[in-house]
Amino acid sequence: MRYLTGGESHGPCLTAIIEGLPAGLEIQASDLDRHLARRQHGFGRGGRMKIEKDRVEFLSGLRFGRTIGSPLTLQIKNRDWDNWRSLMAPEGSEPPEAVHLSRPRPGHADLAGGLKYNLEDLRLVLERSSARETAIRVAVGSVGRLLLENFGVRIYSHVAGIGPVEAAVNGTAIIGLAGMIEESPIHCADPDAGKKMVLEIEKARDEGDTLGGIIELVVTGLPPGLGSHVHWDRRLDGRLAAAIMSIQGIKGVEIGAGFKSAALRGSELHDPIVMEEGSGISRPSNRAGGLEGGITNGQPLIIRAAMKPIPTLASPLPSIDWKTGEQAAGATERSDVCAVPSAAVVAEAAAAWELASAFREKFGGDFMEEVEAACNFYMRHVKRRLRQEPGE
Ligand code: EPS
């Protein structure tokens, strides 16, 4: 499966085309809109989220709520476009009132993008580098998620840290708290830490600053055998890390024990393999985070990612004027103080897409019943092998 996205932050819309879905997958706009709304929530978001009410429209590939095997085209309209029609017009010429973004924000793509594409107005970098683009990636990932949900896969996330505040609840313990996490203003499984996180964000906002944090994903119900050890670009750990690292603001990704693994001895880190009466081969611990050799091993997948603080600062850092070369303060724009809760929802979608792609590679099929038959055959085989029973 593959997809492309297009769209500027203040252009008319965000668009994606997904290719490679099986026919017969049931999709309703409300299934995707639910996650789009979740992405818009979270304490610390700025004024833009009051303007937008993200909703997906299907332009191709769907008939009466079921995929037909052809490319699925998705669109999310930008409500803010109404305020940008003349400044972002695809045709015509720049209006005289246009003010260029000319003081690159340290930490943003402004300077590097302006150099690379030889742009006078650094707004043209902002328009595409903006995390606004994550709205369409959530829609795309939610299609992958729907496919996986048909096979019992479930995806959970929460905010494990904001600035210096860390949650005391982590890993699979968040599963039973999913309802509470959705109610939490900061998408955190630990209510006490959540309150402190909100206070940290308020403090940063009052000081003209921004905050990053840690997000955590847990995925259950994955069959063992997605991804492969046989070639670097088929290793699922690398693919998931790339997908999540590509989310705006993410600077680190770890799977299972991650960076802590480096300090442990092999005997302390690796998860023993034991034979249990009745259930067969099992794993009493999951420090590997559900992946060994780039292959899912049937254990819950655990991923953590670090998001840096947003680079648009109300009290800006030193920068330069792109037109005069003189020292100047970085540009200030309407922005968020903290978007970590939203990044958790985006990471769910990014992981869902990679996992759904790996699922399609493993089970193939052009229509849903064909995918189901291949998956059922394989799962019967896996259960027999885990119980060390003879073949059919
Ligand atoms: C975002 C839309 C943007 C920002 C944010 C994410 O809207 P605007 O730039 O019009 O205020 O709120 O993007 C960034 C913080 C960034 O650095 O790119 C969204 O829809 O999530």
CSV table of C-alpha atoms and ligand atoms in Angstrom, one decimal:
chain,number,residue,atom,x,y,z
A,1,MET,CA,0.0,0.0,0.0
A,2,ARG,CA,1.2,3.5,-0.6
A,3,TYR,CA,-0.1,7.1,-0.3
A,4,LEU,CA,0.8,10.6,-1.2
A,5,THR,CA,-0.5,13.8,0.5
A,6,GLY,CA,-0.7,17.3,-0.9
A,7,GLY,CA,-1.9,20.6,0.6
A,8,GLU,CA,-0.6,23.7,2.3
A,9,SER,CA,-1.5,24.8,5.9
A,10,HIS,CA,-3.5,27.8,4.6
A,11,GLY,CA,-4.4,26.5,1.2
A,12,PRO,CA,-7.9,25.3,0.2
A,13,CYS,CA,-7.5,21.7,1.5
A,14,LEU,CA,-5.4,18.8,2.4
A,15,THR,CA,-5.6,15.8,0.0
A,16,ALA,CA,-4.3,12.2,0.0
A,17,ILE,CA,-4.5,9.3,-2.4
A,18,ILE,CA,-4.2,5.8,-1.0
A,19,GLU,CA,-3.5,3.0,-3.4
A,20,GLY,CA,-3.5,-0.7,-2.7
A,21,LEU,CA,-6.5,-1.2,-0.4
A,22,PRO,CA,-8.5,-4.4,-0.8
A,23,ALA,CA,-12.0,-4.1,-2.1
A,24,GLY,CA,-14.9,-4.6,0.4
A,25,LEU,CA,-13.4,-2.7,3.3
A,26,GLU,CA,-16.2,-0.8,5.1
A,27,ILE,CA,-15.4,2.8,5.7
A,28,GLN,CA,-17.6,5.7,7.0
A,29,ALA,CA,-16.4,9.3,7.2
A,30,SER,CA,-17.4,9.2,10.9
A,31,ASP,CA,-14.8,6.5,11.5
A,32,LEU,CA,-12.1,8.9,10.4
A,33,ASP,CA,-13.6,12.1,11.7
A,34,ARG,CA,-13.5,10.7,15.2
A,35,HIS,CA,-9.7,10.6,15.1
A,36,LEU,CA,-9.5,13.9,13.3
A,37,ALA,CA,-11.4,15.4,16.3
A,38,ARG,CA,-9.1,13.6,18.8
A,39,ARG,CA,-6.1,15.2,17.0
A,40,GLN,CA,-7.6,18.7,17.5
A,41,HIS,CA,-8.0,18.3,21.3
A,42,GLY,CA,-5.5,18.7,24.0
A,43,PHE,CA,-4.5,21.5,26.4
A,44,GLY,CA,-1.9,23.8,24.9
A,45,ARG,CA,-3.3,24.2,21.3
A,46,GLY,CA,-3.5,27.6,19.7
A,47,GLY,CA,-6.1,29.7,17.9
A,48,ARG,CA,-6.2,27.7,14.7
A,49,MET,CA,-8.0,24.8,16.3
A,50,LYS,CA,-10.9,27.1,17.1
A,51,ILE,CA,-11.2,27.8,13.4
A,52,GLU,CA,-11.0,24.3,12.0
A,53,LYS,CA,-13.5,21.5,12.4
A,54,ASP,CA,-11.7,18.8,10.4
A,55,ARG,CA,-13.9,16.5,8.4
A,56,VAL,CA,-13.0,14.0,5.7
A,57,GLU,CA,-14.6,13.8,2.3
A,58,PHE,CA,-14.1,10.9,-0.1
A,59,LEU,CA,-13.5,11.8,-3.8
A,60,SER,CA,-12.8,8.3,-5.2
A,61,GLY,CA,-12.5,4.6,-4.4
A,62,LEU,CA,-15.6,4.3,-2.2
A,63,ARG,CA,-19.1,3.2,-3.2
A,64,PHE,CA,-21.9,2.9,-0.7
A,65,GLY,CA,-19.4,2.8,2.2
A,66,ARG,CA,-17.2,0.0,0.8
A,67,THR,CA,-13.8,0.3,-1.0
A,68,ILE,CA,-13.9,-0.9,-4.6
A,69,GLY,CA,-10.1,-1.6,-5.1
A,70,SER,CA,-9.4,1.7,-6.9
A,71,PRO,CA,-7.4,4.5,-5.4
A,72,LEU,CA,-9.1,6.1,-2.4
A,73,THR,CA,-9.0,9.9,-2.5
A,74,LEU,CA,-9.5,11.8,0.7
A,75,GLN,CA,-9.9,15.5,1.3
A,76,ILE,CA,-10.0,17.8,4.4
A,77,LYS,CA,-11.0,21.4,3.7
A,78,ASN,CA,-9.1,24.1,5.5
A,79,ARG,CA,-11.7,26.5,7.0
A,80,ASP,CA,-8.9,29.1,7.5
A,81,TRP,CA,-8.6,29.2,3.6
A,82,ASP,CA,-11.3,31.9,3.6
A,83,ASN,CA,-8.8,34.2,5.4
A,84,TRP,CA,-6.0,33.4,3.1
A,85,ARG,CA,-7.6,33.4,-0.4
A,86,SER,CA,-5.6,36.3,-1.8
A,87,LEU,CA,-2.3,35.6,0.1
A,88,MET,CA,-2.3,31.9,-0.9
A,89,ALA,CA,-4.0,32.2,-4.3
A,90,PRO,CA,-2.7,29.4,-6.7
A,91,GLU,CA,-2.9,31.9,-9.7
A,92,GLY,CA,-2.5,35.6,-10.3
A,93,SER,CA,0.2,37.7,-8.5
A,94,GLU,CA,1.1,38.6,-5.0
A,95,PRO,CA,-1.1,41.3,-3.5
A,96,PRO,CA,0.7,44.5,-2.4
A,97,GLU,CA,-0.4,44.0,1.2
A,98,ALA,CA,1.5,40.6,1.4
A,99,VAL,CA,4.1,40.6,4.3
A,100,HIS,CA,6.8,38.0,3.8
A,101,LEU,CA,8.0,35.8,6.6
A,102,SER,CA,11.6,36.9,6.7
A,103,ARG,CA,12.9,36.1,10.1
A,104,PRO,CA,13.5,32.3,10.2
A,105,ARG,CA,12.4,30.6,13.5
A,106,PRO,CA,15.3,28.6,15.0
A,107,GLY,CA,14.1,25.0,15.1
A,108,HIS,CA,11.6,25.3,12.3
A,109,ALA,CA,12.2,24.3,8.6
A,110,ASP,CA,12.2,28.0,7.6
A,111,LEU,CA,15.9,28.6,7.0
A,112,ALA,CA,16.9,25.2,5.7
A,113,GLY,CA,13.8,25.1,3.4
A,114,GLY,CA,14.4,28.7,2.2
A,115,LEU,CA,18.0,27.8,1.2
A,116,LYS,CA,17.0,24.6,-0.4
A,117,TYR,CA,14.2,25.9,-2.6
A,118,ASN,CA,15.6,29.4,-3.1
A,119,LEU,CA,12.5,31.1,-1.7
A,120,GLU,CA,12.3,34.8,-0.8
A,121,ASP,CA,9.2,34.4,1.4
A,122,LEU,CA,9.9,31.8,4.0
A,123,ARG,CA,6.1,31.5,4.5
A,124,LEU,CA,6.3,29.1,1.5
A,125,VAL,CA,8.4,26.7,3.7
A,126,LEU,CA,6.0,27.1,6.7
A,127,GLU,CA,3.0,26.3,4.5
A,128,ARG,CA,4.1,22.8,3.9
A,129,SER,CA,6.3,22.0,6.9
A,130,SER,CA,3.4,23.0,9.3
A,131,ALA,CA,2.0,20.2,11.4
A,132,ARG,CA,-1.4,21.1,9.8
A,133,GLU,CA,-0.4,18.3,7.3
A,134,THR,CA,-0.8,15.8,10.1
A,135,ALA,CA,-4.6,16.1,9.8
A,136,ILE,CA,-4.5,14.3,6.5
A,137,ARG,CA,-2.0,11.7,7.8
A,138,VAL,CA,-4.4,11.0,10.6
A,139,ALA,CA,-7.2,10.4,8.0
A,140,VAL,CA,-4.9,8.1,6.0
A,141,GLY,CA,-3.7,6.2,9.1
A,142,SER,CA,-7.3,5.8,10.3
A,143,VAL,CA,-8.1,3.9,7.1
A,144,GLY,CA,-5.2,1.5,7.9
A,145,ARG,CA,-6.5,1.3,11.4
A,146,LEU,CA,-10.0,0.3,10.2
A,147,LEU,CA,-8.5,-2.5,8.1
A,148,LEU,CA,-6.5,-3.8,11.2
A,149,GLU,CA,-9.5,-3.5,13.5
A,150,ASN,CA,-11.3,-6.1,11.4
A,151,PHE,CA,-8.6,-8.5,12.5
A,152,GLY,CA,-8.7,-7.6,16.3
A,153,VAL,CA,-5.8,-5.1,16.3
A,154,ARG,CA,-6.3,-2.2,18.8
A,155,ILE,CA,-4.2,0.9,19.2
A,156,TYR,CA,-3.8,3.0,22.4
A,157,SER,CA,-1.7,6.0,23.2
A,158,HIS,CA,-1.1,8.5,25.9
A,159,VAL,CA,1.1,11.4,26.9
A,160,ALA,CA,3.9,9.9,29.1
A,161,GLY,CA,5.6,13.2,29.8
A,162,ILE,CA,5.4,17.0,29.3
A,163,GLY,CA,8.6,19.0,29.9
A,164,PRO,CA,10.0,17.8,33.2
A,165,VAL,CA,6.7,16.0,34.4
A,166,GLU,CA,6.5,12.2,33.8
A,167,ALA,CA,3.5,10.0,34.1
A,168,ALA,CA,3.7,7.1,36.6
A,169,VAL,CA,1.5,4.8,34.5
A,170,ASN,CA,3.1,3.3,31.4
A,171,GLY,CA,3.0,0.4,28.9
A,172,THR,CA,0.1,-2.0,28.7
A,173,ALA,CA,-1.3,-0.5,32.0
A,174,ILE,CA,-2.8,2.3,29.8
A,175,ILE,CA,-5.1,-0.1,28.0
A,176,GLY,CA,-7.6,-0.3,30.9
A,177,LEU,CA,-7.5,3.5,31.3
A,178,ALA,CA,-8.3,4.3,27.7
A,179,GLY,CA,-11.7,5.9,28.6
A,180,MET,CA,-10.0,8.1,31.2
A,181,ILE,CA,-7.2,9.1,28.8
A,182,GLU,CA,-9.8,10.3,26.2
A,183,GLU,CA,-11.4,12.4,28.9
A,184,SER,CA,-8.1,13.8,30.1
A,185,PRO,CA,-7.3,17.4,28.8
A,186,ILE,CA,-3.8,16.3,28.3
A,187,HIS,CA,-4.4,12.7,27.1
A,188,CYS,CA,-2.5,11.3,30.1
A,189,ALA,CA,-3.2,8.0,31.9
A,190,ASP,CA,-2.0,9.4,35.2
A,191,PRO,CA,-4.4,12.1,36.6
A,192,ASP,CA,-2.0,13.5,39.1
A,193,ALA,CA,0.8,13.9,36.5
A,194,GLY,CA,-1.8,15.2,34.1
A,195,LYS,CA,-2.7,18.1,36.4
A,196,LYS,CA,1.0,19.0,36.8
A,197,MET,CA,1.4,18.9,33.0
A,198,VAL,CA,-1.4,21.4,32.5
A,199,LEU,CA,0.3,23.7,35.0
A,200,GLU,CA,3.6,23.4,33.2
A,201,ILE,CA,2.0,24.3,29.9
A,202,GLU,CA,0.3,27.4,31.5
A,203,LYS,CA,3.6,28.4,33.0
A,204,ALA,CA,5.4,28.1,29.6
A,205,ARG,CA,2.6,30.0,27.9
A,206,ASP,CA,2.8,32.9,30.4
A,207,GLU,CA,6.5,33.1,29.8
A,208,GLY,CA,6.1,33.2,26.0
A,209,ASP,CA,7.7,29.7,25.8
A,210,THR,CA,6.7,26.3,24.4
A,211,LEU,CA,6.9,22.7,25.7
A,212,GLY,CA,7.6,19.2,24.3
A,213,GLY,CA,7.1,15.8,25.8
A,214,ILE,CA,6.9,12.0,25.4
A,215,ILE,CA,4.2,10.0,23.8
A,216,GLU,CA,3.6,6.3,24.2
A,217,LEU,CA,1.8,3.9,21.9
A,218,VAL,CA,0.6,0.4,22.7
A,219,VAL,CA,-0.7,-1.9,20.0
A,220,THR,CA,-2.4,-5.2,20.8
A,221,GLY,CA,-3.8,-8.1,18.7
A,222,LEU,CA,-1.0,-8.1,16.1
A,223,PRO,CA,-0.2,-11.4,14.6
A,224,PRO,CA,3.4,-12.6,15.0
A,225,GLY,CA,5.2,-12.4,11.7
A,226,LEU,CA,4.6,-8.9,10.4
A,227,GLY,CA,7.8,-7.4,8.9
A,228,SER,CA,10.9,-9.5,8.2
A,229,HIS,CA,14.5,-10.0,9.3
A,230,VAL,CA,15.6,-10.8,5.7
A,231,HIS,CA,16.2,-7.3,4.4
A,232,TRP,CA,16.8,-3.9,6.0
A,233,ASP,CA,13.9,-2.2,4.4
A,234,ARG,CA,11.5,-4.9,5.5
A,235,ARG,CA,12.4,-4.7,9.2
A,236,LEU,CA,9.3,-3.3,10.8
A,237,ASP,CA,11.1,-1.6,13.7
A,238,GLY,CA,13.0,0.6,11.2
A,239,ARG,CA,9.8,1.3,9.2
A,240,LEU,CA,7.8,2.2,12.3
A,241,ALA,CA,10.7,4.4,13.6
A,242,ALA,CA,10.9,6.2,10.2
A,243,ALA,CA,7.1,6.8,10.1
A,244,ILE,CA,7.0,8.2,13.6
A,245,MET,CA,10.2,10.2,13.3
A,246,SER,CA,8.7,11.9,10.2
A,247,ILE,CA,5.9,13.5,12.3
A,248,GLN,CA,6.6,17.2,12.8
A,249,GLY,CA,8.6,17.8,16.0
A,250,ILE,CA,9.6,14.2,16.8
A,251,LYS,CA,13.3,13.9,17.7
A,252,GLY,CA,13.5,10.4,19.1
A,253,VAL,CA,11.8,7.1,18.8
A,254,GLU,CA,12.3,3.9,20.9
A,255,ILE,CA,10.8,0.5,20.9
A,256,GLY,CA,10.3,-1.5,24.1
A,257,ALA,CA,13.2,-0.8,26.6
A,258,GLY,CA,14.7,1.4,23.9
A,259,PHE,CA,17.6,3.6,25.2
A,260,LYS,CA,17.4,1.8,28.6
A,261,SER,CA,18.5,-1.4,26.9
A,262,ALA,CA,22.0,0.0,26.5
A,263,ALA,CA,22.6,0.0,30.3
A,264,LEU,CA,21.3,-3.6,30.9
A,265,ARG,CA,23.1,-6.9,30.5
A,266,GLY,CA,21.7,-9.4,28.0
A,267,SER,CA,20.5,-11.6,30.8
A,268,GLU,CA,18.5,-8.7,32.3
A,269,LEU,CA,17.1,-7.4,29.0
A,270,HIS,CA,16.0,-10.3,26.8
A,271,ASP,CA,12.6,-11.9,27.3
A,272,PRO,CA,12.8,-15.6,28.2
A,273,ILE,CA,10.8,-18.1,26.1
A,274,VAL,CA,8.8,-20.6,28.2
A,275,MET,CA,6.5,-23.5,27.6
A,276,GLU,CA,3.2,-23.2,29.4
A,277,GLU,CA,0.7,-25.9,30.0
A,278,GLY,CA,-2.3,-25.3,27.7
A,279,SER,CA,-1.2,-22.1,25.9
A,280,GLY,CA,2.2,-23.4,24.7
A,281,ILE,CA,5.2,-21.2,23.9
A,282,SER,CA,4.9,-17.9,25.7
A,283,ARG,CA,6.9,-14.8,26.8
A,284,PRO,CA,6.5,-13.8,30.5
A,285,SER,CA,8.0,-10.3,29.8
A,286,ASN,CA,8.1,-7.8,27.0
A,287,ARG,CA,11.1,-5.6,27.1
A,288,ALA,CA,11.5,-6.2,23.4
A,289,GLY,CA,8.3,-4.2,22.9
A,290,GLY,CA,6.7,-6.7,20.6
A,291,LEU,CA,9.4,-6.8,17.9
A,292,GLU,CA,12.4,-9.1,17.5
A,293,GLY,CA,14.6,-9.1,14.4
A,294,GLY,CA,12.3,-6.5,12.8
A,295,ILE,CA,9.3,-9.0,13.1
A,296,THR,CA,6.3,-8.8,15.3
A,297,ASN,CA,6.4,-11.6,17.9
A,298,GLY,CA,2.8,-11.6,19.1
A,299,GLN,CA,3.4,-9.5,22.2
A,300,PRO,CA,2.0,-5.9,22.5
A,301,LEU,CA,3.9,-3.4,20.5
A,302,ILE,CA,5.3,-0.6,22.7
A,303,ILE,CA,6.7,2.6,21.1
A,304,ARG,CA,7.7,5.8,22.8
A,305,ALA,CA,8.6,9.1,21.0
A,306,ALA,CA,10.1,12.4,22.1
A,307,MET,CA,8.6,15.6,20.7
A,308,LYS,CA,10.6,18.8,20.9
A,309,PRO,CA,9.0,22.1,22.0
A,310,ILE,CA,7.3,24.0,19.2
A,311,PRO,CA,9.8,26.4,17.6
A,312,THR,CA,7.3,29.3,17.2
A,313,LEU,CA,8.0,31.3,20.4
A,314,ALA,CA,6.1,34.3,21.6
A,315,SER,CA,9.4,35.5,23.1
A,316,PRO,CA,11.6,34.6,20.1
A,317,LEU,CA,15.2,33.5,20.0
A,318,PRO,CA,17.9,35.4,18.0
A,319,SER,CA,17.7,35.0,14.3
A,320,ILE,CA,18.5,37.1,11.2
A,321,ASP,CA,16.5,39.1,8.6
A,322,TRP,CA,16.5,36.9,5.5
A,323,LYS,CA,16.4,40.0,3.2
A,324,THR,CA,18.9,42.3,4.9
A,325,GLY,CA,21.2,39.8,6.7
A,326,GLU,CA,20.9,41.8,9.9
A,327,GLN,CA,20.4,40.2,13.3
A,328,ALA,CA,16.7,40.1,14.3
A,329,ALA,CA,14.4,38.2,16.6
A,330,GLY,CA,12.8,35.1,15.1
A,331,ALA,CA,9.3,35.5,13.6
A,332,THR,CA,6.3,35.2,15.9
A,333,GLU,CA,3.1,33.6,14.5
A,334,ARG,CA,-0.1,32.3,15.9
A,335,SER,CA,0.9,28.8,17.2
A,336,ASP,CA,0.5,26.2,19.9
A,337,VAL,CA,2.3,26.2,23.3
A,338,CYS,CA,2.3,22.4,23.4
A,339,ALA,CA,0.9,19.9,20.8
A,340,VAL,CA,2.1,16.7,22.4
A,341,PRO,CA,-1.5,15.3,23.0
A,342,SER,CA,-2.2,15.8,19.3
A,343,ALA,CA,1.1,14.2,18.3
A,344,ALA,CA,0.0,11.0,20.2
A,345,VAL,CA,-3.0,10.7,17.9
A,346,VAL,CA,-0.8,11.4,14.9
A,347,ALA,CA,1.6,8.7,16.0
A,348,GLU,CA,-1.3,6.2,16.4
A,349,ALA,CA,-2.2,6.9,12.7
A,350,ALA,CA,1.4,6.7,11.5
A,351,ALA,CA,1.9,3.4,13.3
A,352,ALA,CA,-1.5,2.1,12.0
A,353,TRP,CA,-0.5,2.8,8.4
A,354,GLU,CA,2.9,1.0,8.7
A,355,LEU,CA,1.3,-1.9,10.4
A,356,ALA,CA,-1.6,-2.1,7.9
A,357,SER,CA,1.0,-2.0,5.1
A,358,ALA,CA,3.0,-4.9,6.7
A,359,PHE,CA,-0.3,-6.7,7.2
A,360,ARG,CA,-1.2,-6.4,3.5
A,361,GLU,CA,2.3,-7.6,2.5
A,362,LYS,CA,1.9,-10.7,4.7
A,363,PHE,CA,-1.6,-11.6,3.7
A,364,GLY,CA,-2.1,-10.1,0.2
A,365,GLY,CA,-5.5,-10.4,-1.3
A,366,ASP,CA,-7.6,-8.1,-3.5
A,367,PHE,CA,-10.8,-8.4,-1.5
A,368,MET,CA,-11.5,-8.6,2.2
A,369,GLU,CA,-12.7,-12.3,2.3
A,370,GLU,CA,-9.4,-13.2,0.6
A,371,VAL,CA,-7.4,-11.3,3.2
A,372,GLU,CA,-9.4,-13.0,6.0
A,373,ALA,CA,-8.9,-16.5,4.6
A,374,ALA,CA,-5.1,-16.0,4.4
A,375,CYS,CA,-5.0,-14.5,7.9
A,376,ASN,CA,-7.2,-17.3,9.3
A,377,PHE,CA,-5.0,-20.0,7.7
A,378,TYR,CA,-1.8,-18.5,9.0
A,379,MET,CA,-3.2,-17.9,12.6
A,380,ARG,CA,-4.3,-21.6,12.7
A,381,HIS,CA,-0.7,-22.5,11.7
A,382,VAL,CA,0.8,-20.2,14.4
A,383,LYS,CA,-1.4,-21.6,17.2
A,384,ARG,CA,-0.4,-25.1,16.2
A,385,ARG,CA,3.3,-24.3,16.2
A,386,LEU,CA,3.1,-22.4,19.6
A,387,ARG,CA,1.3,-25.5,21.1
A,388,GLN,CA,3.8,-27.8,19.3
A,389,GLU,CA,0.9,-29.7,17.7
A,390,PRO,CA,1.2,-31.8,14.5
A,391,GLY,CA,0.3,-30.1,11.2
A,392,GLU,CA,-3.1,-30.5,9.4
B,1,EPS,C1,-1.7,23.0,13.0
B,1,EPS,C2,-2.1,24.1,12.4
B,1,EPS,C3,-1.2,25.3,12.5
B,1,EPS,C4,-0.5,25.3,13.9
B,1,EPS,C5,0.2,24.0,14.2
B,1,EPS,C6,-0.5,22.8,13.8
B,1,EPS,O1,-2.0,26.3,12.3
B,1,EPS,P1,-1.5,27.9,12.1
B,1,EPS,O2,-0.1,27.8,11.7
B,1,EPS,O3,-2.4,28.4,11.1
B,1,EPS,O4,-1.7,28.5,13.5
B,1,EPS,O5,-1.5,25.4,14.9
B,1,EPS,O6,1.4,24.0,13.5
B,1,EPS,C7,2.6,24.3,14.1
B,1,EPS,C8,2.7,24.6,15.4
B,1,EPS,C9,3.8,24.2,13.3
B,1,EPS,O7,4.9,24.6,13.9
B,1,EPS,O8,3.8,23.9,12.2
B,1,EPS,C10,-2.6,21.8,13.0
B,1,EPS,O9,-3.6,21.7,12.3
B,1,EPS,O10,-2.3,20.8,13.7
